[in-house]
Amino acid sequence: MIGNFITSVLLLILSGVIYAESSKMPNLGGMTLAGPGFFPKCCAAFFTFAAVVLIIQEVYKIITVKTGDTAYAKAELKKAVDLKETIKNNLSGVFRMTVIPILMVLYGISLRGIGFEISTFVFLIASMAVCGERSWKRLLLIPIAAIIVVYLLFIKFLRVAIPTSFL
């Protein structure tokens, strides 16, 4: 219940941001029926629709559904309290869940300044270590192999420009 409301609010915020940003895209002088902002606006509309449907479903459940002797809202609040206890008992999972997105943001920021190779190498080692990998052999070989594969695939074969520093 609470999770669905939070998800709905986040979807509404995201759809507003996507719509606002896609409205700033150039119109291409009417050369095409659907300009570059068309697809993001469609995504924003879908997110808005999904959020509204989710809110309506939850309100309907709160009003009508009973689980045993208790109302739906009371049962869902008990689940939320139980989830809070589960999270307290699994702090390492919560740590991973928060550190990995932080590492992703730092990776995106450092990519342009430091370059693809170093940023990717450090990001992969850090994220693998956070997820529990302890073998130094894997911690070194997997990032190196990933960098080589991405380099060959995107730069050599597809000729995509990637901010590199060494290769």
PDB file of N, CA and C in Angstrom, residues 107 110-111 114-126 143-144 146-147:
ATOM      1  N   TYR A 107      30.289   7.115 -11.363  1.00  0.00           N
ATOM      2  CA  TYR A 107      30.822   6.607 -12.629  1.00  0.00           C
ATOM      3  C   TYR A 107      30.422   7.527 -13.776  1.00  0.00           C
ATOM      4  N   SER A 110      32.408  10.780 -13.503  1.00  0.00           N
ATOM      5  CA  SER A 110      33.847  10.657 -13.767  1.00  0.00           C
ATOM      6  C   SER A 110      34.162  10.219 -15.191  1.00  0.00           C
ATOM      7  N   LEU A 111      33.189   9.707 -15.896  1.00  0.00           N
ATOM      8  CA  LEU A 111      33.425   9.169 -17.238  1.00  0.00           C
ATOM      9  C   LEU A 111      34.019  10.208 -18.179  1.00  0.00           C
ATOM     10  N   ILE A 114      37.728  11.575 -16.398  1.00  0.00           N
ATOM     11  CA  ILE A 114      38.823  10.603 -16.261  1.00  0.00           C
ATOM     12  C   ILE A 114      38.962   9.733 -17.499  1.00  0.00           C
ATOM     13  N   GLY A 115      37.852   9.427 -18.135  1.00  0.00           N
ATOM     14  CA  GLY A 115      37.888   8.567 -19.311  1.00  0.00           C
ATOM     15  C   GLY A 115      37.226   7.230 -19.040  1.00  0.00           C
ATOM     16  N   PHE A 116      36.893   6.556 -20.115  1.00  0.00           N
ATOM     17  CA  PHE A 116      36.164   5.296 -20.049  1.00  0.00           C
ATOM     18  C   PHE A 116      36.926   4.202 -19.314  1.00  0.00           C
ATOM     19  N   GLU A 117      38.198   4.035 -19.640  1.00  0.00           N
ATOM     20  CA  GLU A 117      38.952   2.895 -19.118  1.00  0.00           C
ATOM     21  C   GLU A 117      39.086   2.936 -17.600  1.00  0.00           C
ATOM     22  N   ILE A 118      39.582   4.040 -17.078  1.00  0.00           N
ATOM     23  CA  ILE A 118      39.818   4.138 -15.638  1.00  0.00           C
ATOM     24  C   ILE A 118      38.493   4.140 -14.882  1.00  0.00           C
ATOM     25  N   SER A 119      37.528   4.916 -15.356  1.00  0.00           N
ATOM     26  CA  SER A 119      36.227   4.986 -14.682  1.00  0.00           C
ATOM     27  C   SER A 119      35.556   3.621 -14.631  1.00  0.00           C
ATOM     28  N   THR A 120      35.554   2.914 -15.747  1.00  0.00           N
ATOM     29  CA  THR A 120      34.918   1.606 -15.804  1.00  0.00           C
ATOM     30  C   THR A 120      35.648   0.607 -14.927  1.00  0.00           C
ATOM     31  N   PHE A 121      36.966   0.631 -14.974  1.00  0.00           N
ATOM     32  CA  PHE A 121      37.766  -0.285 -14.164  1.00  0.00           C
ATOM     33  C   PHE A 121      37.470  -0.081 -12.676  1.00  0.00           C
ATOM     34  N   VAL A 122      37.509   1.158 -12.222  1.00  0.00           N
ATOM     35  CA  VAL A 122      37.262   1.452 -10.802  1.00  0.00           C
ATOM     36  C   VAL A 122      35.817   1.133 -10.434  1.00  0.00           C
ATOM     37  N   PHE A 123      34.867   1.503 -11.297  1.00  0.00           N
ATOM     38  CA  PHE A 123      33.457   1.237 -11.009  1.00  0.00           C
ATOM     39  C   PHE A 123      33.188  -0.256 -10.883  1.00  0.00           C
ATOM     40  N   LEU A 124      33.687  -1.040 -11.821  1.00  0.00           N
ATOM     41  CA  LEU A 124      33.426  -2.478 -11.779  1.00  0.00           C
ATOM     42  C   LEU A 124      34.070  -3.139 -10.570  1.00  0.00           C
ATOM     43  N   ILE A 125      35.292  -2.755 -10.246  1.00  0.00           N
ATOM     44  CA  ILE A 125      35.946  -3.326  -9.062  1.00  0.00           C
ATOM     45  C   ILE A 125      35.167  -2.949  -7.802  1.00  0.00           C
ATOM     46  N   ALA A 126      34.796  -1.682  -7.685  1.00  0.00           N
ATOM     47  CA  ALA A 126      34.078  -1.228  -6.488  1.00  0.00           C
ATOM     48  C   ALA A 126      32.716  -1.906  -6.369  1.00  0.00           C
ATOM     49  N   PRO A 143      36.788  -6.769 -14.947  1.00  0.00           N
ATOM     50  CA  PRO A 143      36.778  -5.398 -15.484  1.00  0.00           C
ATOM     51  C   PRO A 143      37.656  -5.223 -16.719  1.00  0.00           C
ATOM     52  N   ILE A 144      38.822  -5.861 -16.734  1.00  0.00           N
ATOM     53  CA  ILE A 144      39.701  -5.749 -17.904  1.00  0.00           C
ATOM     54  C   ILE A 144      39.025  -6.354 -19.131  1.00  0.00           C
ATOM     55  N   ALA A 146      35.803  -6.760 -19.608  1.00  0.00           N
ATOM     56  CA  ALA A 146      34.653  -5.922 -19.971  1.00  0.00           C
ATOM     57  C   ALA A 146      35.093  -4.690 -20.748  1.00  0.00           C
ATOM     58  N   ILE A 147      36.179  -4.073 -20.325  1.00  0.00           N
ATOM     59  CA  ILE A 147      36.685  -2.887 -21.022  1.00  0.00           C
ATOM     60  C   ILE A 147      37.109  -3.246 -22.441  1.00  0.00           C
TER      61      ILE A 147
END
